[in-house]
PDB file of C-alpha atoms in Angstrom:
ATOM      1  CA  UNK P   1       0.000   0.000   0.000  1.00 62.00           C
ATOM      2  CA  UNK P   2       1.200   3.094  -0.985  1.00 65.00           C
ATOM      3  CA  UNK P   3       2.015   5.092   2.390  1.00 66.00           C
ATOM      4  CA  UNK P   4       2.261   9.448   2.460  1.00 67.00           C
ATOM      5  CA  UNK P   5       5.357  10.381   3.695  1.00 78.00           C
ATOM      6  CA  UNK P   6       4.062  13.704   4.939  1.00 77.00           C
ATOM      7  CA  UNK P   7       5.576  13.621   8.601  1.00 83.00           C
ATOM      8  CA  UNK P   8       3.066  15.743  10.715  1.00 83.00           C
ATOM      9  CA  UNK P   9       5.943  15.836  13.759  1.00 85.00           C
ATOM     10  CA  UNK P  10       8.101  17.606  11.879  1.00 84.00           C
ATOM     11  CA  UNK P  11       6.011  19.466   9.050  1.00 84.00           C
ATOM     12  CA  UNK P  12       2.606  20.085  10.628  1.00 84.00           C
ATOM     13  CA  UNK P  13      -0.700  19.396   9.752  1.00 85.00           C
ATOM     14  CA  UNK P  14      -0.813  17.964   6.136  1.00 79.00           C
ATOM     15  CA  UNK P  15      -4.283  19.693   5.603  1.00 78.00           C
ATOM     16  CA  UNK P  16      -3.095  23.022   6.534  1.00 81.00           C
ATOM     17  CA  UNK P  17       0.398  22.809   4.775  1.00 80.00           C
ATOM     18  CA  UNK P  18       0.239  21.286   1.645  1.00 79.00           C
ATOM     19  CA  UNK P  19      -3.320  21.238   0.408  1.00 83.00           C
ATOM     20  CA  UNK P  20      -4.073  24.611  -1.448  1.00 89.00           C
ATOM     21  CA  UNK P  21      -6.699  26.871  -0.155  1.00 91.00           C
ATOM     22  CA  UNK P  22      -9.028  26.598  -2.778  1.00 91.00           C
ATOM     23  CA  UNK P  23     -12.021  28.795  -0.952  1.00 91.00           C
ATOM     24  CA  UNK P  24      -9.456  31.888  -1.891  1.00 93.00           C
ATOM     25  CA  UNK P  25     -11.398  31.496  -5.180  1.00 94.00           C
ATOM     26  CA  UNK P  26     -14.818  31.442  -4.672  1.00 94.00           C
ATOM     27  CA  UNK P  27     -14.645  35.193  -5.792  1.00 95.00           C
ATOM     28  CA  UNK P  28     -13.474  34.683  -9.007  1.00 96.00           C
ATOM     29  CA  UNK P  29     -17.288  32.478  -9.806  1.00 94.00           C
ATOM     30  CA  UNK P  30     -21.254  33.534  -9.302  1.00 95.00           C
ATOM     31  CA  UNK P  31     -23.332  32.716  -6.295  1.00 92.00           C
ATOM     32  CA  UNK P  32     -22.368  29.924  -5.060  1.00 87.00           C
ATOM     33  CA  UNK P  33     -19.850  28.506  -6.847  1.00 90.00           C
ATOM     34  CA  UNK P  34     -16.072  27.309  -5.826  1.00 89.00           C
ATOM     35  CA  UNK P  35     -13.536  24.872  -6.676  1.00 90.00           C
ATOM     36  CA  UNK P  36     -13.515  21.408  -5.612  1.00 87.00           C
ATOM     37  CA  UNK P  37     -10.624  18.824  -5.077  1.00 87.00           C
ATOM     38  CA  UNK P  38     -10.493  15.121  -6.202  1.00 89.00           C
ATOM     39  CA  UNK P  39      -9.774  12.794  -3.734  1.00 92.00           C
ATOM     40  CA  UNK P  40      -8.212  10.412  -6.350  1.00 94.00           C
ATOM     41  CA  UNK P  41      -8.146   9.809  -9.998  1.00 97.00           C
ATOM     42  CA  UNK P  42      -6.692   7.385 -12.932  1.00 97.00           C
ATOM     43  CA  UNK P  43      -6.605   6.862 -15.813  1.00 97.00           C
ATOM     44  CA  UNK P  44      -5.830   3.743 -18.171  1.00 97.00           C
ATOM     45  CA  UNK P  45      -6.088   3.828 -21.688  1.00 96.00           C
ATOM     46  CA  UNK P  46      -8.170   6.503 -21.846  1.00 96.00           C
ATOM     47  CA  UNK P  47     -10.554   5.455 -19.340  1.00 97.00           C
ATOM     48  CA  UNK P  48     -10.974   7.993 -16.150  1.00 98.00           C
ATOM     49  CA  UNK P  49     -12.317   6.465 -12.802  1.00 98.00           C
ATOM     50  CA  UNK P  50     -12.735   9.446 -10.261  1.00 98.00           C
ATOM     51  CA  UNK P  51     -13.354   8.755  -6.575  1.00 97.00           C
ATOM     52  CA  UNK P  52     -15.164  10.920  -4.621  1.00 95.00           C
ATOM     53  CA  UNK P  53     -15.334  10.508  -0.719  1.00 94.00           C
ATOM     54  CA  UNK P  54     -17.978  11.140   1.262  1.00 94.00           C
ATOM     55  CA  UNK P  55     -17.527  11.267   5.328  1.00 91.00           C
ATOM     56  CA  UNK P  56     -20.314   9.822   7.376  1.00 72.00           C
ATOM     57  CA  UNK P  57     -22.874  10.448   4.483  1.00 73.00           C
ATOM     58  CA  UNK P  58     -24.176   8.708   1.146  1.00 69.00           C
ATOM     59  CA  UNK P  59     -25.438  12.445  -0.061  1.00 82.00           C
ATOM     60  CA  UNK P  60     -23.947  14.474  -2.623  1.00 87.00           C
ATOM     61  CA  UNK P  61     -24.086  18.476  -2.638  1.00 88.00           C
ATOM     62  CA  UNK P  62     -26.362  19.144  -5.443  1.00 90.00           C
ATOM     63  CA  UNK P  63     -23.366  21.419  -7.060  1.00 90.00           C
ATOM     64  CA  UNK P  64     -20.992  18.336  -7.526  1.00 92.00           C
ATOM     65  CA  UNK P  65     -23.605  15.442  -8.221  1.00 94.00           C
ATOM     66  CA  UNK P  66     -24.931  18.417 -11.328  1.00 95.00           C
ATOM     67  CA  UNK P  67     -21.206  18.738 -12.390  1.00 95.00           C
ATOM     68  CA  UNK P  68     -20.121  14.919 -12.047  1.00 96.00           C
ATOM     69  CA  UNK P  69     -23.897  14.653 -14.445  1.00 97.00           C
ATOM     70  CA  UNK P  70     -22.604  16.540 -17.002  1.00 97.00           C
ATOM     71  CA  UNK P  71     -18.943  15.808 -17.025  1.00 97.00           C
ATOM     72  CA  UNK P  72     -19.585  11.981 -17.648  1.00 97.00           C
ATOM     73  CA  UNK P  73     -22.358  12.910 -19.834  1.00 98.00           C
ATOM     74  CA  UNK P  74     -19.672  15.168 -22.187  1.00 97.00           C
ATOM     75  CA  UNK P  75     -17.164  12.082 -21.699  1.00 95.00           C
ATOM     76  CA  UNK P  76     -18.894   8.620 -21.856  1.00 92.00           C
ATOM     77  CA  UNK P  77     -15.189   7.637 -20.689  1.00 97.00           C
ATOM     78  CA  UNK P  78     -15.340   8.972 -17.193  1.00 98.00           C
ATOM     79  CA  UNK P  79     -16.259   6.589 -13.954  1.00 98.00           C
ATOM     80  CA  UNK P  80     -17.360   8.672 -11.009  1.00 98.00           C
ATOM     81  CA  UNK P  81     -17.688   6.733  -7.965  1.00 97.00           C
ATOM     82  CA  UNK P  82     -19.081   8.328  -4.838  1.00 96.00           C
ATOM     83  CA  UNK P  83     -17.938   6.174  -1.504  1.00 96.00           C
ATOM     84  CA  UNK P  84     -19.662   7.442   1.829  1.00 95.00           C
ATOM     85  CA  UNK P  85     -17.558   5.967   4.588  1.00 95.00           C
ATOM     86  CA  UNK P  86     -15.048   6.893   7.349  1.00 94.00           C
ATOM     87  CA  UNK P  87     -11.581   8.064   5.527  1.00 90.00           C
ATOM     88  CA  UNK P  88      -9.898   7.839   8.892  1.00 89.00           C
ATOM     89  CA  UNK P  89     -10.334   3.416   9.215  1.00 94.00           C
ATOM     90  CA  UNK P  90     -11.288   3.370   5.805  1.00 93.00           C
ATOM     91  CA  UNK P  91     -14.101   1.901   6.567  1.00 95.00           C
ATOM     92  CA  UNK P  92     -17.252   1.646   3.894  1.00 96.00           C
ATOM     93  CA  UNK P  93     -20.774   2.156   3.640  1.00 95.00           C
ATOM     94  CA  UNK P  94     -21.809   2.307   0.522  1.00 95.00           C
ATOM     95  CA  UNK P  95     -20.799   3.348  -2.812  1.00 96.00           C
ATOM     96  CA  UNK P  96     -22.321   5.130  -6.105  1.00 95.00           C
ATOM     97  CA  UNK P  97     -21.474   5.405  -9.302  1.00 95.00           C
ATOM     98  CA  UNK P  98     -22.224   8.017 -11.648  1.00 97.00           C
ATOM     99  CA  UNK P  99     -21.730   7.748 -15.429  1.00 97.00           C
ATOM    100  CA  UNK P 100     -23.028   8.519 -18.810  1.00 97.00           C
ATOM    101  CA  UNK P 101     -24.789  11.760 -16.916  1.00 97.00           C
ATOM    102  CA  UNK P 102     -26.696   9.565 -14.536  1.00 97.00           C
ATOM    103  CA  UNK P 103     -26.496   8.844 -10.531  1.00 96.00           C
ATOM    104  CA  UNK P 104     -27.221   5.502  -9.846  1.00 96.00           C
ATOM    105  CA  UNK P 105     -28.760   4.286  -6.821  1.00 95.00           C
ATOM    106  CA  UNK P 106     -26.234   3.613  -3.735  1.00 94.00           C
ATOM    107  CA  UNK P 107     -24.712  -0.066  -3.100  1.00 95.00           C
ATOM    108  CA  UNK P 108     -24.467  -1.356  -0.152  1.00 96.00           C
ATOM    109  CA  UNK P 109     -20.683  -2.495   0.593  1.00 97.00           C
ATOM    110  CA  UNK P 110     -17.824  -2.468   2.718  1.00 97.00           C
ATOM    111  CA  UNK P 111     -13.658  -1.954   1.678  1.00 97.00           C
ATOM    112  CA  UNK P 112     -13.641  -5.025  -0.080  1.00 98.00           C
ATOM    113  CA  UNK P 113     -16.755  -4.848  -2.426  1.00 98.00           C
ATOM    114  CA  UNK P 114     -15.773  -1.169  -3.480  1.00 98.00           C
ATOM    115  CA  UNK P 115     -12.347  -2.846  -3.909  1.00 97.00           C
ATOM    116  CA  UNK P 116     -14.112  -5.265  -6.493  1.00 97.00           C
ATOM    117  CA  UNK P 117     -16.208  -2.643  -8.345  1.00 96.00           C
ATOM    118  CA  UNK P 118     -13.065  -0.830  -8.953  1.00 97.00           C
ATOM    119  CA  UNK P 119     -11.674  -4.091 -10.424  1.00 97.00           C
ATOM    120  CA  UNK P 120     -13.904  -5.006 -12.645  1.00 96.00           C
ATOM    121  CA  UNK P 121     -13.850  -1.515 -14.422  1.00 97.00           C
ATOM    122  CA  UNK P 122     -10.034  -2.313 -14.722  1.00 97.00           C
ATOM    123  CA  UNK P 123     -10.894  -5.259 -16.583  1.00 96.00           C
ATOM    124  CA  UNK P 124     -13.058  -3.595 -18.503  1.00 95.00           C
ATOM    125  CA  UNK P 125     -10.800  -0.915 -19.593  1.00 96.00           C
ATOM    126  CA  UNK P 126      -8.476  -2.957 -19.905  1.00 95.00           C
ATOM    127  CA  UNK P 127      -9.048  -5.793 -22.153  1.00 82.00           C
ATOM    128  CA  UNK P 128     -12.610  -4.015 -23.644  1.00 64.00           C
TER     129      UNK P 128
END
């Protein structure tokens, strides 16, 4: 498993050092709107799979779930997949996916069947 080597004894909090402060922003877009991160991406021939994560809830802010609608809708070779869980044990609760500009409904699962649904769109990218 791939381990950060961001030591918080000796550099600080990793949230408050090295991840940019993209709320400095928001003024630069209407209303409501401001940057998000990713929380991981890849890509293999081609072939995106985003992850999302959501803490504690299966519910995605109505601004993101719209954009994640119409960014796999523009590119029918994006994977978003929404995880609600605890990042901290990685423990999980469900996942969704959202692709070809639709959410589908939430899965039941833990680690090891998110694990799996990741795997089979490897295969699928993979060898077609």
């Amino acid at each position: 498993m791939r381990k950060l080597t961001w030591n918080c004894d000796l550099k600080g909090c990793y949230h408050d050092k090295a991840c940019p402060k993209l709320g400095l922003f928001d003024e630069c877009f209407p209303g409501k709107i401001g940057m998000g991160d990713v929380d991981g991406i890849v890509e293999i021939n081609g072939n995106f799979l985003i992850l999302e994560w959501k803490a504690f809830t299966s519910e995605i802010p109505r601004g993101q779930e719209l954009m994640f609608e119409r960014l796999t809708a523009l590119a029918t070779n994006i994977l978003v997949v929404v995880v609600s869980g605890d990042p901290e044990t990685m423990e999980v609760r469900s996942y969704r996916h959202i692709w070809r500009g639709k959410v589908w409904a939430a899965v039941d699962t833990d680690l090891d069947g998110l694990k799996e649904r990741i795997q089979k769109w490897v295969e699928k990218v993979t060898w077609g």
